[in-house]
Amino acid sequence: MSKVATPFVRNTASIGGNIILAQKYPFPSDIATILLGVASTVRLQVYSKTLEVTLEEFLELPPSDPSTLLLSIFIPHWASDSQKESKVIFETYRAAPRPLGNAVSYINSAMLGHVSQKSCGDLVLSNLHMAFGAYGTEHAIRATKVEQHLNGKVLTPSVVLEAVRLLRETIVPMKGTSHPEYRVSVAVGFLFSFLSPFAKGIKGPGNTLSISSASSSNTDDPCNLPLSSRRETISSDDHKPVGEPIKKGGSICR
């Protein structure tokens, strides 16, 4: 949430207004994707009727008119289950020209699931919710085929590869979207970053986790990411004083 817009915008705007914009227009909302990823529901007042629908259903409805009033947004309480020895994992991702500020996302994602450990020691994911938005689509969507494919399976390389294939079929930017190939590749990167800590025989960002450490995982920690590119800048005094700050002459007199 701290990466959405700026403090001034966050203090002025409202979550309800953001959701309505995301429903009425092709608005690249980060908030809608986050709420969709946690299976939120909304309460609506339409004339004299009160409706309660999932956020996914609300986003697919025809654009709201002045007779529709958004009353509330409900976020379920996702808790770990000590009896089943499962932990809740929730991660959000965002790619933009600038990581902070008013830059609109190229793509965003929110992924939630329960991770549990089988008797053989392998980790499996269940109750998955994977939302993607702002990639050149009318509104955020859930990657249901990917969720169904991964639920309850040990994450072997072949399983992850099939999940990537299904995601590429799901994330299809609209015609005229800038950098469509980049957006799809970033979506695949988000998926791999989420799955790799729990995968078997796959070396990726983050460390392989056990069930005891899964709840405290942080796959966004830059210290855990592999080195994918490098730039070295060597400074010299060959062109000195070019490039050095120059004191304004009038400021001395003041």
mmCIF file of C-alpha atoms in Angstrom:
data_model
loop_
_atom_site.group_PDB
_atom_site.id
_atom_site.type_symbol
_atom_site.label_atom_id
_atom_site.label_comp_id
_atom_site.label_asym_id
_atom_site.label_seq_id
_atom_site.Cartn_x
_atom_site.Cartn_y
_atom_site.Cartn_z
ATOM 1 C CA MET A 1 0.000 0.000 0.000
ATOM 2 C CA SER A 2 2.904 2.356 0.668
ATOM 3 C CA LYS A 3 3.871 2.093 -3.017
ATOM 4 C CA VAL A 4 0.490 3.353 -4.244
ATOM 5 C CA ALA A 5 0.583 6.985 -5.388
ATOM 6 C CA THR A 6 2.025 9.511 -2.906
ATOM 7 C CA PRO A 7 1.165 10.323 0.743
ATOM 8 C CA PHE A 8 -0.776 13.396 -0.430
ATOM 9 C CA VAL A 9 -2.907 11.337 -2.827
ATOM 10 C CA ARG A 10 -3.441 8.548 -0.278
ATOM 11 C CA ASN A 11 -4.577 11.086 2.344
ATOM 12 C CA THR A 12 -6.950 12.792 -0.090
ATOM 13 C CA ALA A 13 -8.429 9.904 -2.071
ATOM 14 C CA SER A 14 -10.617 7.041 -0.863
ATOM 15 C CA ILE A 15 -10.566 3.295 -1.405
ATOM 16 C CA GLY A 16 -14.223 3.372 -2.434
ATOM 17 C CA GLY A 17 -13.581 5.957 -5.130
ATOM 18 C CA ASN A 18 -10.647 3.944 -6.407
ATOM 19 C CA ILE A 19 -12.773 0.791 -6.679
ATOM 20 C CA ILE A 20 -15.600 2.616 -8.469
ATOM 21 C CA LEU A 21 -13.127 4.053 -10.996
ATOM 22 C CA ALA A 22 -11.686 0.579 -11.545
ATOM 23 C CA GLN A 23 -15.196 -0.754 -12.178
ATOM 24 C CA LYS A 24 -16.416 2.004 -14.500
ATOM 25 C CA TYR A 25 -13.283 2.595 -16.549
ATOM 26 C CA PRO A 26 -10.124 0.730 -17.630
ATOM 27 C CA PHE A 27 -8.388 2.267 -14.615
ATOM 28 C CA PRO A 28 -5.056 0.575 -13.675
ATOM 29 C CA SER A 29 -5.858 0.327 -9.974
ATOM 30 C CA ASP A 30 -3.328 -1.182 -7.570
ATOM 31 C CA ILE A 31 -5.937 -1.204 -4.780
ATOM 32 C CA ALA A 32 -8.443 -3.283 -6.773
ATOM 33 C CA THR A 33 -5.799 -5.919 -7.474
ATOM 34 C CA ILE A 34 -4.809 -6.143 -3.798
ATOM 35 C CA LEU A 35 -8.436 -6.475 -2.658
ATOM 36 C CA LEU A 36 -9.169 -9.021 -5.383
ATOM 37 C CA GLY A 37 -6.192 -11.071 -4.232
ATOM 38 C CA VAL A 38 -7.675 -11.469 -0.738
ATOM 39 C CA ALA A 39 -11.173 -12.419 -1.997
ATOM 40 C CA SER A 40 -12.906 -9.227 -0.850
ATOM 41 C CA THR A 41 -16.651 -8.701 -1.116
ATOM 42 C CA VAL A 42 -18.595 -5.454 -1.555
ATOM 43 C CA ARG A 43 -22.037 -4.285 -0.401
ATOM 44 C CA LEU A 44 -23.983 -2.151 -2.856
ATOM 45 C CA GLN A 45 -27.147 -0.096 -2.590
ATOM 46 C CA VAL A 46 -29.000 -0.014 -5.916
ATOM 47 C CA TYR A 47 -32.199 1.990 -5.517
ATOM 48 C CA SER A 48 -34.039 0.143 -2.703
ATOM 49 C CA LYS A 49 -32.082 -3.113 -3.013
ATOM 50 C CA THR A 50 -28.946 -4.070 -1.096
ATOM 51 C CA LEU A 51 -26.581 -6.468 -2.848
ATOM 52 C CA GLU A 52 -23.514 -8.300 -1.612
ATOM 53 C CA VAL A 53 -21.195 -9.639 -4.312
ATOM 54 C CA THR A 54 -17.562 -10.596 -4.596
ATOM 55 C CA LEU A 55 -15.216 -7.943 -5.895
ATOM 56 C CA GLU A 56 -14.541 -10.139 -8.921
ATOM 57 C CA GLU A 57 -18.264 -10.173 -9.771
ATOM 58 C CA PHE A 58 -18.559 -6.427 -9.134
ATOM 59 C CA LEU A 59 -15.735 -5.604 -11.542
ATOM 60 C CA GLU A 60 -17.438 -7.646 -14.274
ATOM 61 C CA LEU A 61 -20.797 -5.876 -13.876
ATOM 62 C CA PRO A 62 -21.838 -3.123 -16.310
ATOM 63 C CA PRO A 63 -20.386 0.295 -15.387
ATOM 64 C CA SER A 64 -21.992 1.722 -12.261
ATOM 65 C CA ASP A 65 -24.447 4.594 -12.690
ATOM 66 C CA PRO A 66 -25.421 7.313 -10.167
ATOM 67 C CA SER A 67 -28.050 4.988 -8.661
ATOM 68 C CA THR A 68 -25.339 2.601 -7.383
ATOM 69 C CA LEU A 69 -23.839 3.344 -3.983
ATOM 70 C CA LEU A 70 -20.872 1.428 -2.599
ATOM 71 C CA LEU A 71 -21.663 0.843 1.088
ATOM 72 C CA SER A 72 -18.745 -1.237 2.337
ATOM 73 C CA ILE A 73 -15.838 -3.485 1.413
ATOM 74 C CA PHE A 74 -15.272 -6.650 3.435
ATOM 75 C CA ILE A 75 -11.840 -8.301 3.623
ATOM 76 C CA PRO A 76 -11.918 -11.881 4.990
ATOM 77 C CA HIS A 77 -9.666 -12.754 7.898
ATOM 78 C CA TRP A 78 -7.153 -15.253 6.557
ATOM 79 C CA ALA A 79 -5.521 -17.060 9.465
ATOM 80 C CA SER A 80 -3.029 -19.879 9.758
ATOM 81 C CA ASP A 81 -4.407 -23.267 10.835
ATOM 82 C CA SER A 82 -2.321 -24.825 13.602
ATOM 83 C CA GLN A 83 -4.248 -28.112 13.451
ATOM 84 C CA LYS A 84 -3.487 -28.596 9.770
ATOM 85 C CA GLU A 85 -0.042 -27.030 10.189
ATOM 86 C CA SER A 86 -0.674 -24.523 7.406
ATOM 87 C CA LYS A 87 0.528 -20.936 7.148
ATOM 88 C CA VAL A 88 -0.964 -18.012 5.246
ATOM 89 C CA ILE A 89 1.272 -16.471 2.597
ATOM 90 C CA PHE A 90 0.344 -13.126 1.019
ATOM 91 C CA GLU A 91 2.530 -11.141 -1.360
ATOM 92 C CA THR A 92 1.918 -8.094 -3.532
ATOM 93 C CA TYR A 93 3.949 -7.017 -6.546
ATOM 94 C CA ARG A 94 4.095 -3.910 -8.698
ATOM 95 C CA ALA A 95 6.174 -2.895 -11.719
ATOM 96 C CA ALA A 96 6.226 0.769 -12.708
ATOM 97 C CA PRO A 97 8.599 3.281 -14.333
ATOM 98 C CA ARG A 98 9.295 4.506 -10.789
ATOM 99 C CA PRO A 99 8.810 2.212 -7.780
ATOM 100 C CA LEU A 100 7.268 4.995 -5.682
ATOM 101 C CA GLY A 101 5.195 8.024 -6.586
ATOM 102 C CA ASN A 102 2.539 8.743 -9.175
ATOM 103 C CA ALA A 103 3.832 6.403 -11.891
ATOM 104 C CA VAL A 104 1.073 4.139 -13.235
ATOM 105 C CA SER A 105 1.852 0.435 -12.999
ATOM 106 C CA TYR A 106 2.874 -1.577 -16.030
ATOM 107 C CA ILE A 107 1.418 -4.547 -14.164
ATOM 108 C CA ASN A 108 0.531 -5.401 -10.572
ATOM 109 C CA SER A 109 -0.310 -8.589 -8.742
ATOM 110 C CA ALA A 110 -1.494 -9.946 -5.396
ATOM 111 C CA MET A 111 -1.158 -13.614 -4.427
ATOM 112 C CA LEU A 112 -2.500 -15.398 -1.373
ATOM 113 C CA GLY A 113 -2.479 -19.035 -0.314
ATOM 114 C CA HIS A 114 -2.014 -21.564 2.464
ATOM 115 C CA VAL A 115 1.268 -23.478 2.545
ATOM 116 C CA SER A 116 1.442 -26.816 4.347
ATOM 117 C CA GLN A 117 4.002 -29.567 4.671
ATOM 118 C CA LYS A 118 3.323 -33.162 3.639
ATOM 119 C CA SER A 119 4.621 -36.153 5.562
ATOM 120 C CA CYS A 120 7.443 -36.533 3.038
ATOM 121 C CA GLY A 121 8.588 -32.983 3.764
ATOM 122 C CA ASP A 122 7.411 -31.382 0.515
ATOM 123 C CA LEU A 123 5.510 -28.083 0.646
ATOM 124 C CA VAL A 124 2.155 -27.717 -1.090
ATOM 125 C CA LEU A 125 -0.056 -24.683 -1.666
ATOM 126 C CA SER A 126 -3.828 -24.598 -1.319
ATOM 127 C CA ASN A 127 -6.694 -22.097 -1.341
ATOM 128 C CA LEU A 128 -4.817 -19.954 -3.832
ATOM 129 C CA HIS A 129 -5.950 -16.503 -4.965
ATOM 130 C CA MET A 130 -3.847 -14.940 -7.724
ATOM 131 C CA ALA A 131 -4.881 -11.528 -9.042
ATOM 132 C CA PHE A 132 -3.277 -9.548 -11.859
ATOM 133 C CA GLY A 133 -4.136 -6.087 -13.141
ATOM 134 C CA ALA A 134 -2.966 -2.959 -14.984
ATOM 135 C CA TYR A 135 -1.343 -5.010 -17.765
ATOM 136 C CA GLY A 136 -3.600 -3.629 -20.485
ATOM 137 C CA THR A 137 -6.945 -5.025 -19.354
ATOM 138 C CA GLU A 138 -10.296 -3.479 -18.497
ATOM 139 C CA HIS A 139 -10.005 -4.517 -14.849
ATOM 140 C CA ALA A 140 -8.035 -6.780 -12.547
ATOM 141 C CA ILE A 141 -8.658 -10.506 -12.976
ATOM 142 C CA ARG A 142 -7.932 -13.741 -11.150
ATOM 143 C CA ALA A 143 -5.777 -16.376 -12.828
ATOM 144 C CA THR A 144 -8.206 -19.183 -11.987
ATOM 145 C CA LYS A 145 -6.636 -21.763 -14.313
ATOM 146 C CA VAL A 146 -3.270 -21.246 -12.635
ATOM 147 C CA GLU A 147 -4.870 -21.505 -9.186
ATOM 148 C CA GLN A 148 -6.634 -24.764 -10.046
ATOM 149 C CA HIS A 149 -3.473 -26.219 -11.554
ATOM 150 C CA LEU A 150 -1.311 -25.466 -8.500
ATOM 151 C CA ASN A 151 -3.748 -26.298 -5.689
ATOM 152 C CA GLY A 152 -2.559 -29.273 -3.656
ATOM 153 C CA LYS A 153 0.433 -30.126 -5.858
ATOM 154 C CA VAL A 154 4.102 -30.416 -5.001
ATOM 155 C CA LEU A 155 5.835 -27.629 -6.925
ATOM 156 C CA THR A 156 8.174 -29.582 -9.174
ATOM 157 C CA PRO A 157 9.790 -27.909 -12.222
ATOM 158 C CA SER A 158 7.206 -29.435 -14.573
ATOM 159 C CA VAL A 159 4.307 -28.173 -12.435
ATOM 160 C CA VAL A 160 5.751 -24.649 -12.298
ATOM 161 C CA LEU A 161 6.436 -24.689 -16.054
ATOM 162 C CA GLU A 162 2.821 -25.603 -16.768
ATOM 163 C CA ALA A 163 1.674 -22.812 -14.428
ATOM 164 C CA VAL A 164 3.807 -20.355 -16.401
ATOM 165 C CA ARG A 165 2.245 -21.572 -19.660
ATOM 166 C CA LEU A 166 -1.272 -21.144 -18.267
ATOM 167 C CA LEU A 167 -0.430 -17.669 -16.989
ATOM 168 C CA ARG A 168 0.864 -16.621 -20.408
ATOM 169 C CA GLU A 169 -2.469 -17.714 -21.872
ATOM 170 C CA THR A 170 -4.333 -15.711 -19.221
ATOM 171 C CA ILE A 171 -2.373 -12.441 -19.308
ATOM 172 C CA VAL A 172 -3.243 -11.067 -22.750
ATOM 173 C CA PRO A 173 -2.932 -7.257 -23.016
ATOM 174 C CA MET A 174 -5.503 -5.459 -25.140
ATOM 175 C CA LYS A 175 -4.567 -4.305 -28.614
ATOM 176 C CA GLY A 176 -2.669 -1.020 -28.495
ATOM 177 C CA THR A 177 -1.151 -1.626 -25.050
ATOM 178 C CA SER A 178 2.440 -0.433 -24.812
ATOM 179 C CA HIS A 179 5.166 -3.009 -24.123
ATOM 180 C CA PRO A 180 2.835 -6.053 -24.098
ATOM 181 C CA GLU A 181 5.657 -8.620 -24.120
ATOM 182 C CA TYR A 182 7.314 -6.905 -21.180
ATOM 183 C CA ARG A 183 4.109 -6.926 -19.135
ATOM 184 C CA VAL A 184 3.584 -10.649 -19.733
ATOM 185 C CA SER A 185 7.188 -11.451 -18.829
ATOM 186 C CA VAL A 186 6.907 -9.438 -15.599
ATOM 187 C CA ALA A 187 3.736 -11.356 -14.684
ATOM 188 C CA VAL A 188 5.672 -14.600 -15.115
ATOM 189 C CA GLY A 189 8.428 -13.155 -12.927
ATOM 190 C CA PHE A 190 5.910 -12.316 -10.198
ATOM 191 C CA LEU A 191 4.540 -15.862 -10.298
ATOM 192 C CA PHE A 192 8.013 -17.391 -10.129
ATOM 193 C CA SER A 193 8.995 -15.124 -7.224
ATOM 194 C CA PHE A 194 5.908 -16.280 -5.317
ATOM 195 C CA LEU A 195 6.362 -20.001 -6.045
ATOM 196 C CA SER A 196 10.128 -20.477 -5.934
ATOM 197 C CA PRO A 197 10.516 -20.483 -2.109
ATOM 198 C CA PHE A 198 8.125 -23.464 -1.950
ATOM 199 C CA ALA A 199 9.275 -25.283 -5.099
ATOM 200 C CA LYS A 200 11.213 -28.528 -5.135
ATOM 201 C CA GLY A 201 14.434 -28.553 -7.116
ATOM 202 C CA ILE A 202 14.134 -24.957 -8.340
ATOM 203 C CA LYS A 203 16.667 -22.313 -7.467
ATOM 204 C CA GLY A 204 15.150 -18.863 -7.608
ATOM 205 C CA PRO A 205 14.740 -15.627 -5.680
ATOM 206 C CA GLY A 206 14.591 -16.206 -1.948
ATOM 207 C CA ASN A 207 15.629 -19.231 0.063
ATOM 208 C CA THR A 208 13.775 -22.547 0.087
ATOM 209 C CA LEU A 209 11.481 -22.499 3.102
ATOM 210 C CA SER A 210 10.201 -24.992 5.611
ATOM 211 C CA ILE A 211 6.731 -24.737 7.098
ATOM 212 C CA SER A 212 8.179 -23.138 10.228
ATOM 213 C CA SER A 213 9.704 -20.265 8.287
ATOM 214 C CA ALA A 214 7.056 -19.864 5.594
ATOM 215 C CA SER A 215 4.975 -17.386 7.578
ATOM 216 C CA SER A 216 7.921 -15.032 7.990
ATOM 217 C CA SER A 217 9.062 -15.195 4.363
ATOM 218 C CA ASN A 218 9.777 -12.050 2.428
ATOM 219 C CA THR A 219 10.395 -12.750 -1.221
ATOM 220 C CA ASP A 220 10.629 -9.028 -1.923
ATOM 221 C CA ASP A 221 13.767 -8.651 0.210
ATOM 222 C CA PRO A 222 16.444 -7.320 -2.160
ATOM 223 C CA CYS A 223 19.080 -9.216 -0.186
ATOM 224 C CA ASN A 224 17.519 -12.526 -1.259
ATOM 225 C CA LEU A 225 17.320 -11.760 -4.965
ATOM 226 C CA PRO A 226 19.935 -13.152 -7.347
ATOM 227 C CA LEU A 227 22.161 -10.794 -9.299
ATOM 228 C CA SER A 228 20.552 -10.463 -12.731
ATOM 229 C CA SER A 229 22.386 -7.394 -14.007
ATOM 230 C CA ARG A 230 25.238 -5.154 -13.023
ATOM 231 C CA ARG A 231 26.530 -1.702 -13.799
ATOM 232 C CA GLU A 232 29.863 -0.264 -12.745
ATOM 233 C CA THR A 233 30.497 3.476 -12.758
ATOM 234 C CA ILE A 234 34.115 4.554 -12.491
ATOM 235 C CA SER A 235 34.717 8.194 -11.609
ATOM 236 C CA SER A 236 37.840 10.128 -12.461
ATOM 237 C CA ASP A 237 39.158 13.683 -12.346
ATOM 238 C CA ASP A 238 39.910 13.877 -16.078
ATOM 239 C CA HIS A 239 37.218 16.490 -16.709
ATOM 240 C CA LYS A 240 37.320 18.321 -13.384
ATOM 241 C CA PRO A 241 35.592 20.712 -12.548
ATOM 242 C CA VAL A 242 32.946 19.748 -15.131
ATOM 243 C CA GLY A 243 29.983 18.191 -13.359
ATOM 244 C CA GLU A 244 30.776 19.628 -9.943
ATOM 245 C CA PRO A 245 28.238 21.868 -8.168
ATOM 246 C CA ILE A 246 28.866 25.575 -8.647
ATOM 247 C CA LYS A 247 28.050 28.082 -5.942
ATOM 248 C CA LYS A 248 25.692 30.837 -7.022
ATOM 249 C CA GLY A 249 27.572 34.133 -6.940
ATOM 250 C CA GLY A 250 24.699 36.220 -5.632
ATOM 251 C CA SER A 251 24.098 33.930 -2.689
ATOM 252 C CA ILE A 252 27.374 35.031 -1.039
ATOM 253 C CA CYS A 253 26.198 38.656 -0.854
ATOM 254 C CA ARG A 254 22.985 37.589 0.823
#
